Structures are given as C-alpha cells and as structure tokens.
Amino acid sequence: MASTNTGNFAASFVEGFFGQKQKQQDRESKNKIIKMQTKLIEAQLATMQGKI
C-alpha cells in the first residue's frame, strides 16, 4: 500500500512540476509576442511622425 501512495505522490509531483514549467514558458512566449507587437507599433508611429 505504501509503495502505491509513494508512486502516486511522485507522479502528481512530476505533473505539477512540468505543469508549472509549461505555464512559465507560455507566459514567456506571450511576453515575447507583446514586446514584438510593441516594437512594431513604435516603428509605425515613428514612420507616421516622419511623414507628417
């Protein structure tokens, strides 16, 4: 009985750990996309100001 509980604990621990890593990677990639969009908007504003 004890070994099954230990196995379940280990499995849930590993799932939780990799779940956290995946969330962190998702957050990092969203931040990268936001930064890229911000740079694009800044570039568009700069070209618009240059034309006016």
mmCIF entry with sequence, helices, sheets and N, C-alpha, C, O atoms, coordinates in Angstrom:
data_MODEL
# 
_entry.id   MODEL 
# 
_entity.id                         1 
_entity.type                       polymer 
_entity.pdbx_number_of_molecules   1 
# 
_entity_poly.entity_id                      1 
_entity_poly.type                           'polypeptide(L)' 
_entity_poly.nstd_linkage                   no 
_entity_poly.nstd_monomer                   no 
_entity_poly.pdbx_seq_one_letter_code       MASTNTGNFAASFVEGFFGQKQKQQDRESKNKIIKMQTKLIEAQLATMQGKI 
_entity_poly.pdbx_seq_one_letter_code_can   MASTNTGNFAASFVEGFFGQKQKQQDRESKNKIIKMQTKLIEAQLATMQGKI 
_entity_poly.pdbx_strand_id                 A 
# 
loop_
_entity_poly_seq.entity_id 
_entity_poly_seq.num 
_entity_poly_seq.mon_id 
_entity_poly_seq.hetero 
1 1  MET n 
1 2  ALA n 
1 3  SER n 
1 4  THR n 
1 5  ASN n 
1 6  THR n 
1 7  GLY n 
1 8  ASN n 
1 9  PHE n 
1 10 ALA n 
1 11 ALA n 
1 12 SER n 
1 13 PHE n 
1 14 VAL n 
1 15 GLU n 
1 16 GLY n 
1 17 PHE n 
1 18 PHE n 
1 19 GLY n 
1 20 GLN n 
1 21 LYS n 
1 22 GLN n 
1 23 LYS n 
1 24 GLN n 
1 25 GLN n 
1 26 ASP n 
1 27 ARG n 
1 28 GLU n 
1 29 SER n 
1 30 LYS n 
1 31 ASN n 
1 32 LYS n 
1 33 ILE n 
1 34 ILE n 
1 35 LYS n 
1 36 MET n 
1 37 GLN n 
1 38 THR n 
1 39 LYS n 
1 40 LEU n 
1 41 ILE n 
1 42 GLU n 
1 43 ALA n 
1 44 GLN n 
1 45 LEU n 
1 46 ALA n 
1 47 THR n 
1 48 MET n 
1 49 GLN n 
1 50 GLY n 
1 51 LYS n 
1 52 ILE n 
# 
_struct_asym.id          A 
_struct_asym.entity_id   1 
# 
_struct_conf.conf_type_id            HELX_P 
_struct_conf.id                      HELX_P1 
_struct_conf.pdbx_PDB_helix_id       AA1 
_struct_conf.beg_label_comp_id       ALA 
_struct_conf.beg_label_asym_id       A 
_struct_conf.beg_label_seq_id        2 
_struct_conf.pdbx_beg_PDB_ins_code   ? 
_struct_conf.end_label_comp_id       LYS 
_struct_conf.end_label_asym_id       A 
_struct_conf.end_label_seq_id        51 
_struct_conf.pdbx_end_PDB_ins_code   ? 
_struct_conf.beg_auth_comp_id        ALA 
_struct_conf.beg_auth_asym_id        A 
_struct_conf.beg_auth_seq_id         2 
_struct_conf.end_auth_comp_id        LYS 
_struct_conf.end_auth_asym_id        A 
_struct_conf.end_auth_seq_id         51 
_struct_conf.pdbx_PDB_helix_class    1 
_struct_conf.details                 ? 
_struct_conf.pdbx_PDB_helix_length   50 
# 
_struct_conf_type.id          HELX_P 
_struct_conf_type.criteria    ? 
_struct_conf_type.reference   ? 
# 
loop_
_atom_site.group_PDB 
_atom_site.id 
_atom_site.type_symbol 
_atom_site.label_atom_id 
_atom_site.label_alt_id 
_atom_site.label_comp_id 
_atom_site.label_asym_id 
_atom_site.label_entity_id 
_atom_site.label_seq_id 
_atom_site.pdbx_PDB_ins_code 
_atom_site.Cartn_x 
_atom_site.Cartn_y 
_atom_site.Cartn_z 
_atom_site.occupancy 
_atom_site.B_iso_or_equiv 
_atom_site.pdbx_formal_charge 
_atom_site.auth_seq_id 
_atom_site.auth_comp_id 
_atom_site.auth_asym_id 
_atom_site.auth_atom_id 
_atom_site.pdbx_PDB_model_num 
ATOM 1   N N  . MET A 1 1  ? 0.827 -1.209 0.000   1.00 0.00 ? 1  MET A N  1 
ATOM 2   C CA . MET A 1 1  ? 0.000 0.000  0.000   1.00 0.00 ? 1  MET A CA 1 
ATOM 3   C C  . MET A 1 1  ? 0.867 1.269  0.000   1.00 0.00 ? 1  MET A C  1 
ATOM 4   O O  . MET A 1 1  ? 0.568 2.240  -0.694  1.00 0.00 ? 1  MET A O  1 
ATOM 5   N N  . ALA A 1 2  ? 1.924 1.237  0.777   1.00 0.00 ? 2  ALA A N  1 
ATOM 6   C CA . ALA A 1 2  ? 2.778 2.420  0.894   1.00 0.00 ? 2  ALA A CA 1 
ATOM 7   C C  . ALA A 1 2  ? 3.434 2.770  -0.441  1.00 0.00 ? 2  ALA A C  1 
ATOM 8   O O  . ALA A 1 2  ? 3.558 3.944  -0.790  1.00 0.00 ? 2  ALA A O  1 
ATOM 9   N N  . SER A 1 3  ? 3.854 1.740  -1.189  1.00 0.00 ? 3  SER A N  1 
ATOM 10  C CA . SER A 1 3  ? 4.539 1.992  -2.454  1.00 0.00 ? 3  SER A CA 1 
ATOM 11  C C  . SER A 1 3  ? 3.600 2.650  -3.468  1.00 0.00 ? 3  SER A C  1 
ATOM 12  O O  . SER A 1 3  ? 4.038 3.476  -4.268  1.00 0.00 ? 3  SER A O  1 
ATOM 13  N N  . THR A 1 4  ? 2.308 2.290  -3.442  1.00 0.00 ? 4  THR A N  1 
ATOM 14  C CA . THR A 1 4  ? 1.345 2.899  -4.367  1.00 0.00 ? 4  THR A CA 1 
ATOM 15  C C  . THR A 1 4  ? 1.179 4.384  -4.044  1.00 0.00 ? 4  THR A C  1 
ATOM 16  O O  . THR A 1 4  ? 1.150 5.221  -4.946  1.00 0.00 ? 4  THR A O  1 
ATOM 17  N N  . ASN A 1 5  ? 1.070 4.704  -2.757  1.00 0.00 ? 5  ASN A N  1 
ATOM 18  C CA . ASN A 1 5  ? 0.941 6.103  -2.350  1.00 0.00 ? 5  ASN A CA 1 
ATOM 19  C C  . ASN A 1 5  ? 2.169 6.900  -2.765  1.00 0.00 ? 5  ASN A C  1 
ATOM 20  O O  . ASN A 1 5  ? 2.053 8.027  -3.249  1.00 0.00 ? 5  ASN A O  1 
ATOM 21  N N  . THR A 1 6  ? 3.344 6.313  -2.575  1.00 0.00 ? 6  THR A N  1 
ATOM 22  C CA . THR A 1 6  ? 4.585 6.982  -2.958  1.00 0.00 ? 6  THR A CA 1 
ATOM 23  C C  . THR A 1 6  ? 4.606 7.208  -4.469  1.00 0.00 ? 6  THR A C  1 
ATOM 24  O O  . THR A 1 6  ? 5.006 8.275  -4.936  1.00 0.00 ? 6  THR A O  1 
ATOM 25  N N  . GLY A 1 7  ? 4.176 6.203  -5.226  1.00 0.00 ? 7  GLY A N  1 
ATOM 26  C CA . GLY A 1 7  ? 4.129 6.328  -6.683  1.00 0.00 ? 7  GLY A CA 1 
ATOM 27  C C  . GLY A 1 7  ? 3.174 7.417  -7.122  1.00 0.00 ? 7  GLY A C  1 
ATOM 28  O O  . GLY A 1 7  ? 3.487 8.205  -8.015  1.00 0.00 ? 7  GLY A O  1 
ATOM 29  N N  . ASN A 1 8  ? 1.998 7.464  -6.492  1.00 0.00 ? 8  ASN A N  1 
ATOM 30  C CA . ASN A 1 8  ? 1.017 8.495  -6.826  1.00 0.00 ? 8  ASN A CA 1 
ATOM 31  C C  . ASN A 1 8  ? 1.545 9.879  -6.482  1.00 0.00 ? 8  ASN A C  1 
ATOM 32  O O  . ASN A 1 8  ? 1.362 10.834 -7.237  1.00 0.00 ? 8  ASN A O  1 
ATOM 33  N N  . PHE A 1 9  ? 2.204 9.974  -5.330  1.00 0.00 ? 9  PHE A N  1 
ATOM 34  C CA . PHE A 1 9  ? 2.767 11.261 -4.927  1.00 0.00 ? 9  PHE A CA 1 
ATOM 35  C C  . PHE A 1 9  ? 3.821 11.711 -5.935  1.00 0.00 ? 9  PHE A C  1 
ATOM 36  O O  . PHE A 1 9  ? 3.837 12.867 -6.357  1.00 0.00 ? 9  PHE A O  1 
ATOM 37  N N  . ALA A 1 10 ? 4.705 10.779 -6.316  1.00 0.00 ? 10 ALA A N  1 
ATOM 38  C CA . ALA A 1 10 ? 5.761 11.110 -7.274  1.00 0.00 ? 10 ALA A CA 1 
ATOM 39  C C  . ALA A 1 10 ? 5.162 11.541 -8.605  1.00 0.00 ? 10 ALA A C  1 
ATOM 40  O O  . ALA A 1 10 ? 5.621 12.506 -9.217  1.00 0.00 ? 10 ALA A O  1 
ATOM 41  N N  . ALA A 1 11 ? 4.131 10.821 -9.053  1.00 0.00 ? 11 ALA A N  1 
ATOM 42  C CA . ALA A 1 11 ? 3.501 11.153 -10.333 1.00 0.00 ? 11 ALA A CA 1 
ATOM 43  C C  . ALA A 1 11 ? 2.863 12.537 -10.280 1.00 0.00 ? 11 ALA A C  1 
ATOM 44  O O  . ALA A 1 11 ? 3.019 13.329 -11.208 1.00 0.00 ? 11 ALA A O  1 
ATOM 45  N N  . SER A 1 12 ? 2.144 12.830 -9.196  1.00 0.00 ? 12 SER A N  1 
ATOM 46  C CA . SER A 1 12 ? 1.489 14.134 -9.102  1.00 0.00 ? 12 SER A CA 1 
ATOM 47  C C  . SER A 1 12 ? 2.518 15.250 -8.944  1.00 0.00 ? 12 SER A C  1 
ATOM 48  O O  . SER A 1 12 ? 2.321 16.358 -9.444  1.00 0.00 ? 12 SER A O  1 
ATOM 49  N N  . PHE A 1 13 ? 3.619 14.956 -8.248  1.00 0.00 ? 13 PHE A N  1 
ATOM 50  C CA . PHE A 1 13 ? 4.679 15.952 -8.090  1.00 0.00 ? 13 PHE A CA 1 
ATOM 51  C C  . PHE A 1 13 ? 5.291 16.285 -9.448  1.00 0.00 ? 13 PHE A C  1 
ATOM 52  O O  . PHE A 1 13 ? 5.485 17.455 -9.778  1.00 0.00 ? 13 PHE A O  1 
ATOM 53  N N  . VAL A 1 14 ? 5.594 15.246 -10.236 1.00 0.00 ? 14 VAL A N  1 
ATOM 54  C CA . VAL A 1 14 ? 6.193 15.452 -11.562 1.00 0.00 ? 14 VAL A CA 1 
ATOM 55  C C  . VAL A 1 14 ? 5.224 16.211 -12.462 1.00 0.00 ? 14 VAL A C  1 
ATOM 56  O O  . VAL A 1 14 ? 5.629 17.129 -13.175 1.00 0.00 ? 14 VAL A O  1 
ATOM 57  N N  . GLU A 1 15 ? 3.942 15.833 -12.433 1.00 0.00 ? 15 GLU A N  1 
ATOM 58  C CA . GLU A 1 15 ? 2.943 16.535 -13.246 1.00 0.00 ? 15 GLU A CA 1 
ATOM 59  C C  . GLU A 1 15 ? 2.865 17.999 -12.853 1.00 0.00 ? 15 GLU A C  1 
ATOM 60  O O  . GLU A 1 15 ? 2.809 18.880 -13.711 1.00 0.00 ? 15 GLU A O  1 
ATOM 61  N N  . GLY A 1 16 ? 2.861 18.256 -11.542 1.00 0.00 ? 16 GLY A N  1 
ATOM 62  C CA . GLY A 1 16 ? 2.795 19.636 -11.066 1.00 0.00 ? 16 GLY A CA 1 
ATOM 63  C C  . GLY A 1 16 ? 4.012 20.433 -11.491 1.00 0.00 ? 16 GLY A C  1 
ATOM 64  O O  . GLY A 1 16 ? 3.897 21.593 -11.888 1.00 0.00 ? 16 GLY A O  1 
ATOM 65  N N  . PHE A 1 17 ? 5.185 19.808 -11.408 1.00 0.00 ? 17 PHE A N  1 
ATOM 66  C CA . PHE A 1 17 ? 6.430 20.489 -11.762 1.00 0.00 ? 17 PHE A CA 1 
ATOM 67  C C  . PHE A 1 17 ? 6.439 20.851 -13.244 1.00 0.00 ? 17 PHE A C  1 
ATOM 68  O O  . PHE A 1 17 ? 6.745 21.987 -13.609 1.00 0.00 ? 17 PHE A O  1 
ATOM 69  N N  . PHE A 1 18 ? 6.101 19.880 -14.097 1.00 0.00 ? 18 PHE A N  1 
ATOM 70  C CA . PHE A 1 18 ? 6.120 20.165 -15.532 1.00 0.00 ? 18 PHE A CA 1 
ATOM 71  C C  . PHE A 1 18 ? 4.981 21.088 -15.926 1.00 0.00 ? 18 PHE A C  1 
ATOM 72  O O  . PHE A 1 18 ? 5.106 21.865 -16.873 1.00 0.00 ? 18 PHE A O  1 
ATOM 73  N N  . GLY A 1 19 ? 3.873 21.009 -15.207 1.00 0.00 ? 19 GLY A N  1 
ATOM 74  C CA . GLY A 1 19 ? 2.771 21.942 -15.449 1.00 0.00 ? 19 GLY A CA 1 
ATOM 75  C C  . GLY A 1 19 ? 3.210 23.374 -15.202 1.00 0.00 ? 19 GLY A C  1 
ATOM 76  O O  . GLY A 1 19 ? 2.888 24.276 -15.975 1.00 0.00 ? 19 GLY A O  1 
ATOM 77  N N  . GLN A 1 20 ? 3.959 23.577 -14.105 1.00 0.00 ? 20 GLN A N  1 
ATOM 78  C CA . GLN A 1 20 ? 4.471 24.911 -13.788 1.00 0.00 ? 20 GLN A CA 1 
ATOM 79  C C  . GLN A 1 20 ? 5.441 25.386 -14.862 1.00 0.00 ? 20 GLN A C  1 
ATOM 80  O O  . GLN A 1 20 ? 5.385 26.544 -15.276 1.00 0.00 ? 20 GLN A O  1 
ATOM 81  N N  . LYS A 1 21 ? 6.328 24.507 -15.316 1.00 0.00 ? 21 LYS A N  1 
ATOM 82  C CA . LYS A 1 21 ? 7.294 24.882 -16.358 1.00 0.00 ? 21 LYS A CA 1 
ATOM 83  C C  . LYS A 1 21 ? 6.563 25.290 -17.631 1.00 0.00 ? 21 LYS A C  1 
ATOM 84  O O  . LYS A 1 21 ? 6.935 26.262 -18.287 1.00 0.00 ? 21 LYS A O  1 
ATOM 85  N N  . GLN A 1 22 ? 5.514 24.535 -17.977 1.00 0.00 ? 22 GLN A N  1 
ATOM 86  C CA . GLN A 1 22 ? 4.753 24.845 -19.188 1.00 0.00 ? 22 GLN A CA 1 
ATOM 87  C C  . GLN A 1 22 ? 4.079 26.207 -19.051 1.00 0.00 ? 22 GLN A C  1 
ATOM 88  O O  . GLN A 1 22 ? 4.088 26.999 -19.993 1.00 0.00 ? 22 GLN A O  1 
ATOM 89  N N  . LYS A 1 23 ? 3.498 26.485 -17.888 1.00 0.00 ? 23 LYS A N  1 
ATOM 90  C CA . LYS A 1 23 ? 2.862 27.785 -17.661 1.00 0.00 ? 23 LYS A CA 1 
ATOM 91  C C  . LYS A 1 23 ? 3.883 28.900 -17.787 1.00 0.00 ? 23 LYS A C  1 
ATOM 92  O O  . LYS A 1 23 ? 3.598 29.948 -18.366 1.00 0.00 ? 23 LYS A O  1 
ATOM 93  N N  . GLN A 1 24 ? 5.085 28.674 -17.239 1.00 0.00 ? 24 GLN A N  1 
ATOM 94  C CA . GLN A 1 24 ? 6.137 29.687 -17.306 1.00 0.00 ? 24 GLN A CA 1 
ATOM 95  C C  . GLN A 1 24 ? 6.538 29.933 -18.760 1.00 0.00 ? 24 GLN A C  1 
ATOM 96  O O  . GLN A 1 24 ? 6.721 31.080 -19.165 1.00 0.00 ? 24 GLN A O  1 
ATOM 97  N N  . GLN A 1 25 ? 6.676 28.860 -19.548 1.00 0.00 ? 25 GLN A N  1 
ATOM 98  C CA . GLN A 1 25 ? 7.041 29.012 -20.957 1.00 0.00 ? 25 GLN A CA 1 
ATOM 99  C C  . GLN A 1 25 ? 5.939 29.735 -21.720 1.00 0.00 ? 25 GLN A C  1 
ATOM 100 O O  . GLN A 1 25 ? 6.229 30.577 -22.570 1.00 0.00 ? 25 GLN A O  1 
ATOM 101 N N  . ASP A 1 26 ? 4.668 29.416 -21.426 1.00 0.00 ? 26 ASP A N  1 
ATOM 102 C CA . ASP A 1 26 ? 3.558 30.103 -22.077 1.00 0.00 ? 26 ASP A CA 1 
ATOM 103 C C  . ASP A 1 26 ? 3.608 31.595 -21.769 1.00 0.00 ? 26 ASP A C  1 
ATOM 104 O O  . ASP A 1 26 ? 3.422 32.433 -22.652 1.00 0.00 ? 26 ASP A O  1 
ATOM 105 N N  . ARG A 1 27 ? 3.863 31.914 -20.492 1.00 0.00 ? 27 ARG A N  1 
ATOM 106 C CA . ARG A 1 27 ? 3.912 33.315 -20.086 1.00 0.00 ? 27 ARG A CA 1 
ATOM 107 C C  . ARG A 1 27 ? 5.061 34.018 -20.790 1.00 0.00 ? 27 ARG A C  1 
ATOM 108 O O  . ARG A 1 27 ? 4.904 35.146 -21.259 1.00 0.00 ? 27 ARG A O  1 
ATOM 109 N N  . GLU A 1 28 ? 6.229 33.356 -20.870 1.00 0.00 ? 28 GLU A N  1 
ATOM 110 C CA . GLU A 1 28 ? 7.398 33.962 -21.518 1.00 0.00 ? 28 GLU A CA 1 
ATOM 111 C C  . GLU A 1 28 ? 7.139 34.197 -23.002 1.00 0.00 ? 28 GLU A C  1 
ATOM 112 O O  . GLU A 1 28 ? 7.520 35.240 -23.533 1.00 0.00 ? 28 GLU A O  1 
ATOM 113 N N  . SER A 1 29 ? 6.498 33.246 -23.679 1.00 0.00 ? 29 SER A N  1 
ATOM 114 C CA . SER A 1 29 ? 6.253 33.430 -25.107 1.00 0.00 ? 29 SER A CA 1 
ATOM 115 C C  . SER A 1 29 ? 5.209 34.521 -25.330 1.00 0.00 ? 29 SER A C  1 
ATOM 116 O O  . SER A 1 29 ? 5.298 35.255 -26.315 1.00 0.00 ? 29 SER A O  1 
ATOM 117 N N  . LYS A 1 30 ? 4.216 34.648 -24.437 1.00 0.00 ? 30 LYS A N  1 
ATOM 118 C CA . LYS A 1 30 ? 3.248 35.743 -24.549 1.00 0.00 ? 30 LYS A CA 1 
ATOM 119 C C  . LYS A 1 30 ? 3.953 37.076 -24.383 1.00 0.00 ? 30 LYS A C  1 
ATOM 120 O O  . LYS A 1 30 ? 3.671 38.024 -25.116 1.00 0.00 ? 30 LYS A O  1 
ATOM 121 N N  . ASN A 1 31 ? 4.882 37.162 -23.411 1.00 0.00 ? 31 ASN A N  1 
ATOM 122 C CA . ASN A 1 31 ? 5.630 38.395 -23.192 1.00 0.00 ? 31 ASN A CA 1 
ATOM 123 C C  . ASN A 1 31 ? 6.463 38.752 -24.417 1.00 0.00 ? 31 ASN A C  1 
ATOM 124 O O  . ASN A 1 31 ? 6.552 39.924 -24.782 1.00 0.00 ? 31 ASN A O  1 
ATOM 125 N N  . LYS A 1 32 ? 7.078 37.747 -25.062 1.00 0.00 ? 32 LYS A N  1 
ATOM 126 C CA . LYS A 1 32 ? 7.868 37.995 -26.270 1.00 0.00 ? 32 LYS A CA 1 
ATOM 127 C C  . LYS A 1 32 ? 6.984 38.552 -27.372 1.00 0.00 ? 32 LYS A C  1 
ATOM 128 O O  . LYS A 1 32 ? 7.376 39.487 -28.071 1.00 0.00 ? 32 LYS A O  1 
ATOM 129 N N  . ILE A 1 33 ? 5.780 37.978 -27.536 1.00 0.00 ? 33 ILE A N  1 
ATOM 130 C CA . ILE A 1 33 ? 4.854 38.444 -28.575 1.00 0.00 ? 33 ILE A CA 1 
ATOM 131 C C  . ILE A 1 33 ? 4.446 39.885 -28.291 1.00 0.00 ? 33 ILE A C  1 
ATOM 132 O O  . ILE A 1 33 ? 4.402 40.712 -29.202 1.00 0.00 ? 33 ILE A O  1 
ATOM 133 N N  . ILE A 1 34 ? 4.148 40.188 -27.023 1.00 0.00 ? 34 ILE A N  1 
ATOM 134 C CA . ILE A 1 34 ? 3.745 41.549 -26.655 1.00 0.00 ? 34 ILE A CA 1 
ATOM 135 C C  . ILE A 1 34 ? 4.878 42.529 -26.943 1.00 0.00 ? 34 ILE A C  1 
ATOM 136 O O  . ILE A 1 34 ? 4.632 43.619 -27.460 1.00 0.00 ? 34 ILE A O  1 
ATOM 137 N N  . LYS A 1 35 ? 6.116 42.156 -26.616 1.00 0.00 ? 35 LYS A N  1 
ATOM 138 C CA . LYS A 1 35 ? 7.262 43.028 -26.874 1.00 0.00 ? 35 LYS A CA 1 
ATOM 139 C C  . LYS A 1 35 ? 7.430 43.268 -28.371 1.00 0.00 ? 35 LYS A C  1 
ATOM 140 O O  . LYS A 1 35 ? 7.712 44.390 -28.792 1.00 0.00 ? 35 LYS A O  1 
ATOM 141 N N  . MET A 1 36 ? 7.257 42.214 -29.180 1.00 0.00 ? 36 MET A N  1 
ATOM 142 C CA . MET A 1 36 ? 7.382 42.363 -30.630 1.00 0.00 ? 36 MET A CA 1 
ATOM 143 C C  . MET A 1 36 ? 6.298 43.288 -31.161 1.00 0.00 ? 36 MET A C  1 
ATOM 144 O O  . MET A 1 36 ? 6.571 44.143 -32.003 1.00 0.00 ? 36 MET A O  1 
ATOM 145 N N  . GLN A 1 37 ? 5.063 43.125 -30.675 1.00 0.00 ? 37 GLN A N  1 
ATOM 146 C CA . GLN A 1 37 ? 3.966 43.980 -31.118 1.00 0.00 ? 37 GLN A CA 1 
ATOM 147 C C  . GLN A 1 37 ? 4.225 45.426 -30.728 1.00 0.00 ? 37 GLN A C  1 
ATOM 148 O O  . GLN A 1 37 ? 3.942 46.343 -31.500 1.00 0.00 ? 37 GLN A O  1 
ATOM 149 N N  . THR A 1 38 ? 4.763 45.630 -29.529 1.00 0.00 ? 38 THR A N  1 
ATOM 150 C CA . THR A 1 38 ? 5.072 46.984 -29.071 1.00 0.00 ? 38 THR A CA 1 
ATOM 151 C C  . THR A 1 38 ? 6.117 47.625 -29.981 1.00 0.00 ? 38 THR A C  1 
ATOM 152 O O  . THR A 1 38 ? 5.993 48.795 -30.342 1.00 0.00 ? 38 THR A O  1 
ATOM 153 N N  . LYS A 1 39 ? 7.145 46.864 -30.351 1.00 0.00 ? 39 LYS A N  1 
ATOM 154 C CA . LYS A 1 39 ? 8.184 47.396 -31.239 1.00 0.00 ? 39 LYS A CA 1 
ATOM 155 C C  . LYS A 1 39 ? 7.600 47.751 -32.601 1.00 0.00 ? 39 LYS A C  1 
ATOM 156 O O  . LYS A 1 39 ? 7.957 48.774 -33.186 1.00 0.00 ? 39 LYS A O  1 
ATOM 157 N N  . LEU A 1 40 ? 6.694 46.901 -33.112 1.00 0.00 ? 40 LEU A N  1 
ATOM 158 C CA . LEU A 1 40 ? 6.053 47.184 -34.398 1.00 0.00 ? 40 LEU A CA 1 
ATOM 159 C C  . LEU A 1 40 ? 5.254 48.477 -34.322 1.00 0.00 ? 40 LEU A C  1 
ATOM 160 O O  . LEU A 1 40 ? 5.334 49.315 -35.220 1.00 0.00 ? 40 LEU A O  1 
ATOM 161 N N  . ILE A 1 41 ? 4.480 48.640 -33.245 1.00 0.00 ? 41 ILE A N  1 
ATOM 162 C CA . ILE A 1 41 ? 3.664 49.848 -33.089 1.00 0.00 ? 41 ILE A CA 1 
ATOM 163 C C  . ILE A 1 41 ? 4.563 51.076 -32.993 1.00 0.00 ? 41 ILE A C  1 
ATOM 164 O O  . ILE A 1 41 ? 4.276 52.107 -33.602 1.00 0.00 ? 41 ILE A O  1 
ATOM 165 N N  . GLU A 1 42 ? 5.654 50.968 -32.229 1.00 0.00 ? 42 GLU A N  1 
ATOM 166 C CA . GLU A 1 42 ? 6.582 52.097 -32.098 1.00 0.00 ? 42 GLU A CA 1 
ATOM 167 C C  . GLU A 1 42 ? 7.188 52.455 -33.451 1.00 0.00 ? 42 GLU A C  1 
ATOM 168 O O  . GLU A 1 42 ? 7.346 53.633 -33.769 1.00 0.00 ? 42 GLU A O  1 
ATOM 169 N N  . ALA A 1 43 ? 7.526 51.447 -34.245 1.00 0.00 ? 43 ALA A N  1 
ATOM 170 C CA . ALA A 1 43 ? 8.098 51.697 -35.571 1.00 0.00 ? 43 ALA A CA 1 
ATOM 171 C C  . ALA A 1 43 ? 7.074 52.371 -36.473 1.00 0.00 ? 43 ALA A C  1 
ATOM 172 O O  . ALA A 1 43 ? 7.411 53.288 -37.222 1.00 0.00 ? 43 ALA A O  1 
ATOM 173 N N  . GLN A 1 44 ? 5.823 51.918 -36.404 1.00 0.00 ? 44 GLN A N  1 
ATOM 174 C CA . GLN A 1 44 ? 4.769 52.528 -37.217 1.00 0.00 ? 44 GLN A CA 1 
ATOM 175 C C  . GLN A 1 44 ? 4.550 53.977 -36.810 1.00 0.00 ? 44 GLN A C  1 
ATOM 176 O O  . GLN A 1 44 ? 4.393 54.847 -37.667 1.00 0.00 ? 44 GLN A O  1 
ATOM 177 N N  . LEU A 1 45 ? 4.539 54.243 -35.506 1.00 0.00 ? 45 LEU A N  1 
ATOM 178 C CA . LEU A 1 45 ? 4.377 55.617 -35.031 1.00 0.00 ? 45 LEU A CA 1 
ATOM 179 C C  . LEU A 1 45 ? 5.534 56.488 -35.505 1.00 0.00 ? 45 LEU A C  1 
ATOM 180 O O  . LEU A 1 45 ? 5.326 57.633 -35.908 1.00 0.00 ? 45 LEU A O  1 
ATOM 181 N N  . ALA A 1 46 ? 6.742 55.955 -35.460 1.00 0.00 ? 46 ALA A N  1 
ATOM 182 C CA . ALA A 1 46 ? 7.918 56.716 -35.880 1.00 0.00 ? 46 ALA A CA 1 
ATOM 183 C C  . ALA A 1 46 ? 7.826 57.070 -37.359 1.00 0.00 ? 46 ALA A C  1 
ATOM 184 O O  . ALA A 1 46 ? 8.132 58.200 -37.742 1.00 0.00 ? 46 ALA A O  1 
ATOM 185 N N  . THR A 1 47 ? 7.409 56.123 -38.196 1.00 0.00 ? 47 THR A N  1 
ATOM 186 C CA . THR A 1 47 ? 7.306 56.412 -39.630 1.00 0.00 ? 47 THR A CA 1 
ATOM 187 C C  . THR A 1 47 ? 6.174 57.393 -39.892 1.00 0.00 ? 47 THR A C  1 
ATOM 188 O O  . THR A 1 47 ? 6.280 58.240 -40.778 1.00 0.00 ? 47 THR A O  1 
ATOM 189 N N  . MET A 1 48 ? 5.082 57.284 -39.123 1.00 0.00 ? 48 MET A N  1 
ATOM 190 C CA . MET A 1 48 ? 3.972 58.228 -39.296 1.00 0.00 ? 48 MET A CA 1 
ATOM 191 C C  . MET A 1 48 ? 4.408 59.634 -38.921 1.00 0.00 ? 48 MET A C  1 
ATOM 192 O O  . MET A 1 48 ? 4.070 60.593 -39.613 1.00 0.00 ? 48 MET A O  1 
ATOM 193 N N  . GLN A 1 49 ? 5.159 59.767 -37.828 1.00 0.00 ? 49 GLN A N  1 
ATOM 194 C CA . GLN A 1 49 ? 5.636 61.081 -37.399 1.00 0.00 ? 49 GLN A CA 1 
ATOM 195 C C  . GLN A 1 49 ? 6.609 61.650 -38.421 1.00 0.00 ? 49 GLN A C  1 
ATOM 196 O O  . GLN A 1 49 ? 6.641 62.860 -38.646 1.00 0.00 ? 49 GLN A O  1 
ATOM 197 N N  . GLY A 1 50 ? 7.401 60.786 -39.038 1.00 0.00 ? 50 GLY A N  1 
ATOM 198 C CA . GLY A 1 50 ? 8.350 61.231 -40.045 1.00 0.00 ? 50 GLY A CA 1 
ATOM 199 C C  . GLY A 1 50 ? 7.655 61.762 -41.290 1.00 0.00 ? 50 GLY A C  1 
ATOM 200 O O  . GLY A 1 50 ? 8.153 62.691 -41.926 1.00 0.00 ? 50 GLY A O  1 
ATOM 201 N N  . LYS A 1 51 ? 6.501 61.178 -41.648 1.00 0.00 ? 51 LYS A N  1 
ATOM 202 C CA . LYS A 1 51 ? 5.779 61.592 -42.851 1.00 0.00 ? 51 LYS A CA 1 
ATOM 203 C C  . LYS A 1 51 ? 5.030 62.896 -42.649 1.00 0.00 ? 51 LYS A C  1 
ATOM 204 O O  . LYS A 1 51 ? 4.840 63.662 -43.593 1.00 0.00 ? 51 LYS A O  1 
ATOM 205 N N  . ILE A 1 52 ? 4.598 63.150 -41.405 1.00 0.00 ? 52 ILE A N  1 
ATOM 206 C CA . ILE A 1 52 ? 3.786 64.344 -41.144 1.00 0.00 ? 52 ILE A CA 1 
ATOM 207 C C  . ILE A 1 52 ? 4.660 65.602 -41.193 1.00 0.00 ? 52 ILE A C  1 
ATOM 208 O O  . ILE A 1 52 ? 4.159 66.710 -40.998 1.00 0.00 ? 52 ILE A O  1 
# 
